JSON list of C-alpha atoms in Angstrom, two decimals:
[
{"chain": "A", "resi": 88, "resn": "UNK", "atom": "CA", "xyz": [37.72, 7.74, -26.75]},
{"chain": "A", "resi": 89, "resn": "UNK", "atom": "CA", "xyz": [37.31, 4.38, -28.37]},
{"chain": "A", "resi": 90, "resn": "UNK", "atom": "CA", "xyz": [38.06, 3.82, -32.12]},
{"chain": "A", "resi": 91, "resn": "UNK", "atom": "CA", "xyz": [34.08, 3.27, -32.75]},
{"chain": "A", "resi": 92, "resn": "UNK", "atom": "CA", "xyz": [33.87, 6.90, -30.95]},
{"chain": "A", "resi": 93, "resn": "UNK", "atom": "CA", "xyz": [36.01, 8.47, -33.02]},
{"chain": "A", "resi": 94, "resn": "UNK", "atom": "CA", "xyz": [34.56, 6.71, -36.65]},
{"chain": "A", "resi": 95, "resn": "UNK", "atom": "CA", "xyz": [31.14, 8.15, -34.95]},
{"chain": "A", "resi": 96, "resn": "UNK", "atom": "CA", "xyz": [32.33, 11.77, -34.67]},
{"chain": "A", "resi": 97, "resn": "UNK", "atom": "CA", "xyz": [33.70, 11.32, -38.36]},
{"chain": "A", "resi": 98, "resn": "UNK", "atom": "CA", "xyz": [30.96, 9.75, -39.99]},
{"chain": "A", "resi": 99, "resn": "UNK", "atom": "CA", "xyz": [29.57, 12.44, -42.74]},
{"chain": "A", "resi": 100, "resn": "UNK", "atom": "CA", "xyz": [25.94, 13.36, -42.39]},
{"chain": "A", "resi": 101, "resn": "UNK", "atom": "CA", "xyz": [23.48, 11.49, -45.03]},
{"chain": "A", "resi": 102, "resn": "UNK", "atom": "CA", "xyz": [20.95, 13.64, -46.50]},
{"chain": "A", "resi": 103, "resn": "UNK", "atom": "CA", "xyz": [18.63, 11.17, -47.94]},
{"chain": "A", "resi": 104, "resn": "UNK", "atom": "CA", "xyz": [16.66, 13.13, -50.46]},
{"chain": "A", "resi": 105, "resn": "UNK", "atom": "CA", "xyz": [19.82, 13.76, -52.08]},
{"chain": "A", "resi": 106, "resn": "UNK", "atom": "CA", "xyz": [20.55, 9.86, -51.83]},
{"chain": "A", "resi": 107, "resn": "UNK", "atom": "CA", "xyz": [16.94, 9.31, -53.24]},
{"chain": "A", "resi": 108, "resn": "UNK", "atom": "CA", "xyz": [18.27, 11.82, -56.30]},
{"chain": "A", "resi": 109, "resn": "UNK", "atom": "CA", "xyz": [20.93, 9.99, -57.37]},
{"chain": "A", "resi": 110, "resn": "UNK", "atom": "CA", "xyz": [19.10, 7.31, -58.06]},
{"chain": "A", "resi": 111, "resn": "UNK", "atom": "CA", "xyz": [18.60, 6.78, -61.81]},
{"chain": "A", "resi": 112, "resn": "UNK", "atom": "CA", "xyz": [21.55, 9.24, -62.82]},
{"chain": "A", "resi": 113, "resn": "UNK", "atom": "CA", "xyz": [24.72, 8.65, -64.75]},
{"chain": "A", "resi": 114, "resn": "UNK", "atom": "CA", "xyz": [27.72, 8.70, -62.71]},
{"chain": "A", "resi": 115, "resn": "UNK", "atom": "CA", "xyz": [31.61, 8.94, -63.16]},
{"chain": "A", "resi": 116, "resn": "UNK", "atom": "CA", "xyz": [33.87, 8.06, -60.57]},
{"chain": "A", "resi": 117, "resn": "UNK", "atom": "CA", "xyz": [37.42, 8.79, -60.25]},
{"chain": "A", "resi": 118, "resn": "UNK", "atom": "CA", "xyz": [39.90, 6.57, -57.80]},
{"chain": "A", "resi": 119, "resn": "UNK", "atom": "CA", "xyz": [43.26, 8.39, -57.15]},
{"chain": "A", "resi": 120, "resn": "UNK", "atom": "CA", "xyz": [45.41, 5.96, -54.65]},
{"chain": "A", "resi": 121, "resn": "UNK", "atom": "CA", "xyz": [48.06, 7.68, -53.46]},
{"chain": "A", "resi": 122, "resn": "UNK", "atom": "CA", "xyz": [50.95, 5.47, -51.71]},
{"chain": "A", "resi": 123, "resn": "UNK", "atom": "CA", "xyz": [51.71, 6.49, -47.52]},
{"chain": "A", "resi": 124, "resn": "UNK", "atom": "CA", "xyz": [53.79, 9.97, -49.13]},
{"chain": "A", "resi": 125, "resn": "UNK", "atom": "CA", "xyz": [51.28, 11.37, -50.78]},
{"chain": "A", "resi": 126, "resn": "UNK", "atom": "CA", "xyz": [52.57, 9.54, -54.41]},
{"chain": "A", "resi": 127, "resn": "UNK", "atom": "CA", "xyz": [49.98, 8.80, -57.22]},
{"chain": "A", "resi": 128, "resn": "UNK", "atom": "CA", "xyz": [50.47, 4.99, -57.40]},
{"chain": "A", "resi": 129, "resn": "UNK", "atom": "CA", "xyz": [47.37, 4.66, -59.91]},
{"chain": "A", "resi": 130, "resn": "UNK", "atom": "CA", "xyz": [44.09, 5.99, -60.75]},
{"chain": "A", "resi": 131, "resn": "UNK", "atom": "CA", "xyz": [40.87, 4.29, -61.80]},
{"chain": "A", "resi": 132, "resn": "UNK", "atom": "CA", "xyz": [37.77, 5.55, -63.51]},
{"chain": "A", "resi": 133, "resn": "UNK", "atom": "CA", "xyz": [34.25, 3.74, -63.79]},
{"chain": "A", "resi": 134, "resn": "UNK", "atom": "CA", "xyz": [30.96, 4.80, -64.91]},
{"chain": "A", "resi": 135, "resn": "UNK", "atom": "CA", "xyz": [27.59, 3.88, -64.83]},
{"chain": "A", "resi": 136, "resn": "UNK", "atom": "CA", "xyz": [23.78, 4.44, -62.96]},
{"chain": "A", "resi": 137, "resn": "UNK", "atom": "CA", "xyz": [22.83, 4.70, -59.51]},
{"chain": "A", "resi": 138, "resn": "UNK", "atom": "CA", "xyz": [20.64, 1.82, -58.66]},
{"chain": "A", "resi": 139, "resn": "UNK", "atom": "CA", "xyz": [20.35, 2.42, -54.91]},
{"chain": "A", "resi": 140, "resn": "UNK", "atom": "CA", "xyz": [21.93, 5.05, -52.41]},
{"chain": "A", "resi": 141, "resn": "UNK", "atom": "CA", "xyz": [21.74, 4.77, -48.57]},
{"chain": "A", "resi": 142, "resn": "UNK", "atom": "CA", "xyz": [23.28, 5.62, -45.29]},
{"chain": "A", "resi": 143, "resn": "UNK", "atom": "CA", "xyz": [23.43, 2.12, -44.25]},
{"chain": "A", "resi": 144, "resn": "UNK", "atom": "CA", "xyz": [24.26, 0.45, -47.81]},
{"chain": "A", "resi": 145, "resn": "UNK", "atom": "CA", "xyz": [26.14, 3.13, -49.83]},
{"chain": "A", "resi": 146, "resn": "UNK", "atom": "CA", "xyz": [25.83, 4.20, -53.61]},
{"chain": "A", "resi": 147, "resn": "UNK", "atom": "CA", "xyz": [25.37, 0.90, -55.83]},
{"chain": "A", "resi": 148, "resn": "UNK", "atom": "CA", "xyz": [26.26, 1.74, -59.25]},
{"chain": "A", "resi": 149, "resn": "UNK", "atom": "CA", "xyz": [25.44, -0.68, -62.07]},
{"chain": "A", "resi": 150, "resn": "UNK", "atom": "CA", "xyz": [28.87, 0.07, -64.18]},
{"chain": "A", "resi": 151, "resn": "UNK", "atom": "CA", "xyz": [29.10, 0.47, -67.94]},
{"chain": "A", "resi": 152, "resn": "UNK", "atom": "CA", "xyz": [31.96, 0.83, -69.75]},
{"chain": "A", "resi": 153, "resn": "UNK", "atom": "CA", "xyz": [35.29, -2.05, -69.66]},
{"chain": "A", "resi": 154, "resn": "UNK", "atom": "CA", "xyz": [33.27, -2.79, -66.91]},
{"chain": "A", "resi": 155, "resn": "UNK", "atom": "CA", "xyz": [29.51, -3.56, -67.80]},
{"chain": "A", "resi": 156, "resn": "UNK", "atom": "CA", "xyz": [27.60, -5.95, -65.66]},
{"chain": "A", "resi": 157, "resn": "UNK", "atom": "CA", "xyz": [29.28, -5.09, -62.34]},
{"chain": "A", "resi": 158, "resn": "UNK", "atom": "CA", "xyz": [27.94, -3.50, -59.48]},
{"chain": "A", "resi": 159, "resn": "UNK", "atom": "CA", "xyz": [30.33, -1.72, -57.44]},
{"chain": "A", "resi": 160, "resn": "UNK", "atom": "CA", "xyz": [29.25, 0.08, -54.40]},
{"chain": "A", "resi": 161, "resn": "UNK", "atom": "CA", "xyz": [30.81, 3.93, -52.93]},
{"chain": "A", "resi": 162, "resn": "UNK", "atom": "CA", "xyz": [30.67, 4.85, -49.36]},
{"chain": "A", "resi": 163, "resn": "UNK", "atom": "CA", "xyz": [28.03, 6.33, -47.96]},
{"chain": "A", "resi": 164, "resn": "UNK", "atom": "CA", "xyz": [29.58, 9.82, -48.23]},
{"chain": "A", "resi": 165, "resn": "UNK", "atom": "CA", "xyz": [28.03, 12.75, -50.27]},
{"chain": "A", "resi": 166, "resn": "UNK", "atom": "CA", "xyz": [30.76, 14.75, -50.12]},
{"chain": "A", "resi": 167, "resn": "UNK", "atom": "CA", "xyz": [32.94, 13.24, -52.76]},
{"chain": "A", "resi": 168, "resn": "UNK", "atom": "CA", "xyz": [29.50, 13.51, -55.44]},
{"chain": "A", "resi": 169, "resn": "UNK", "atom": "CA", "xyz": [29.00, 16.74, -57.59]},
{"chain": "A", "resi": 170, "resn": "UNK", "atom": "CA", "xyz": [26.81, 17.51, -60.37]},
{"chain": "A", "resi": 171, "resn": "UNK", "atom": "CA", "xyz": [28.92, 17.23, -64.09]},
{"chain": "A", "resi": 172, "resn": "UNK", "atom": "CA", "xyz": [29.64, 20.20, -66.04]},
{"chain": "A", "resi": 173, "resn": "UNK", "atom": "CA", "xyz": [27.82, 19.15, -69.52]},
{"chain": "A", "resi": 174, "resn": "UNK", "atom": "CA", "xyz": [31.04, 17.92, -72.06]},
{"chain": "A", "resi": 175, "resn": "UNK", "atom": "CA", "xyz": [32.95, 15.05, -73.07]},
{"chain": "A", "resi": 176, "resn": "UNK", "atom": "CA", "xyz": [34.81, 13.31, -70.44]},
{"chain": "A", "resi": 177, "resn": "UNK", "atom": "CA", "xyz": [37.75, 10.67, -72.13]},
{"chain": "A", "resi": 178, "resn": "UNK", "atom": "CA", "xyz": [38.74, 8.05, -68.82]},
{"chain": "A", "resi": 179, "resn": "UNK", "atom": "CA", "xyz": [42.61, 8.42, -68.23]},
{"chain": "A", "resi": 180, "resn": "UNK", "atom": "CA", "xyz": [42.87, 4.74, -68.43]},
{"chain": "A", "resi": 181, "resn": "UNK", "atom": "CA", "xyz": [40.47, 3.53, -70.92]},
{"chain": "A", "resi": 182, "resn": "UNK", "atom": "CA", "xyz": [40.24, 6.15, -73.45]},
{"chain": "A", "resi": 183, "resn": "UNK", "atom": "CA", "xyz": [36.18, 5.95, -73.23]},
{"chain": "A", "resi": 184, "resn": "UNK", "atom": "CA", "xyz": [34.29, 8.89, -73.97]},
{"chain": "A", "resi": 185, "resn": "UNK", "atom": "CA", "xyz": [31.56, 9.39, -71.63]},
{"chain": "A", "resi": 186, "resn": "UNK", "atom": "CA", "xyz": [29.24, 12.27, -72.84]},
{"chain": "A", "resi": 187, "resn": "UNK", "atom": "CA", "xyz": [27.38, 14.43, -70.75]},
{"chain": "A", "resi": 188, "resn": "UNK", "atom": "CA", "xyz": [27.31, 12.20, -67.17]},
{"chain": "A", "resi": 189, "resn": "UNK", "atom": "CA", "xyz": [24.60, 13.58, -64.39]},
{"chain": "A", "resi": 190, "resn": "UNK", "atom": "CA", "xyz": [26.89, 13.23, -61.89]},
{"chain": "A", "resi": 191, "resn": "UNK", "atom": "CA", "xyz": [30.86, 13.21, -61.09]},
{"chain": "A", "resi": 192, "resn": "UNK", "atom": "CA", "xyz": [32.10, 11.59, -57.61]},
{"chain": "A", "resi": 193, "resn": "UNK", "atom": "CA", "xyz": [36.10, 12.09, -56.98]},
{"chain": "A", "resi": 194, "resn": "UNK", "atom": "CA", "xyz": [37.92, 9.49, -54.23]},
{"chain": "A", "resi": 195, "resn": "UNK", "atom": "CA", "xyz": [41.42, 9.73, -53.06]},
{"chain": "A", "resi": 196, "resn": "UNK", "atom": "CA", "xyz": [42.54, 6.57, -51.34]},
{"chain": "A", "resi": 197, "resn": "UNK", "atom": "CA", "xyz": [45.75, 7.29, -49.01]},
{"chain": "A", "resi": 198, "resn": "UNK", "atom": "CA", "xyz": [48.36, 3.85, -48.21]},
{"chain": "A", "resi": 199, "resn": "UNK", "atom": "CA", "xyz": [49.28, 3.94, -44.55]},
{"chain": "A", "resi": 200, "resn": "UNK", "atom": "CA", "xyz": [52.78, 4.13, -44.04]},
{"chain": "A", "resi": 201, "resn": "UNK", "atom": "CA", "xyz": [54.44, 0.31, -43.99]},
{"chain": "A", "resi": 202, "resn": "UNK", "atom": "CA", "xyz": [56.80, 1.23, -40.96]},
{"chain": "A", "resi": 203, "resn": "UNK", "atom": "CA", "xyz": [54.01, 2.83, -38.84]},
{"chain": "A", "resi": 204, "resn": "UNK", "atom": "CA", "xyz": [53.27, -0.65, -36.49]},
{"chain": "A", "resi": 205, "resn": "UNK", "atom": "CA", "xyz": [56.94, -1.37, -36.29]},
{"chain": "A", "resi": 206, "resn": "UNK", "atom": "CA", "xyz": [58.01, -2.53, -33.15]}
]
């Protein structure tokens, strides 16, 4: 089974009226990265509105926030995206107070371990 194969079988499905409801809606979206043990190394948080979601060009959100302006683009993967409990959200980082967002998506970004292509 070739690597292509394999990122086939893995790719998550895309359900494109969901994609089509995102657009518009505030987002938050939490970054854990985790070092090749499973240690939090750092997290990241960024907010701001869908502008466009597809299979082929993921989830463009114009951010708001420390980082207003910037366009910053999530996989194509619906998994990680939930609707928000209504509340108050305060960013771990920032200390911004983002009040009542549409939608929350959650990433956790794994290092591979530094030793694994050792000869």
């Amino acid at each position: 089974m070739t690597e292509e194969t394999v990122r086939e079988i893995l790719k998550p499905e895309w359900n494109k009226d969901a994609g089509l409801a995102y657009i518009g809606k505030y987002i938050l979206v939490g970054i854990t990265y985790l070092d090749h043990k499973g240690n939090e190394k750092v997290r990241q948080q960024m907010h701001g509105i869908v502008e466009s979601a597809s299979e082929t060009d993921g989830i463009k959100i114009n951010l708001k926030g420390v980082y207003d302006g910037k366009i910053w683009t999530m996989p194509p993967d619906q998994r990680a995206i939930s609707e928000a409990s209504p509340g108050t959200y305060t960013l771990h980082m920032t200390k911004e107070k983002i009040e009542n967002p549409d939608l929350l998506a959650m990433w956790t970004m794994q290092g591979p371990d530094p030793h694994e292509n050792d000869v």
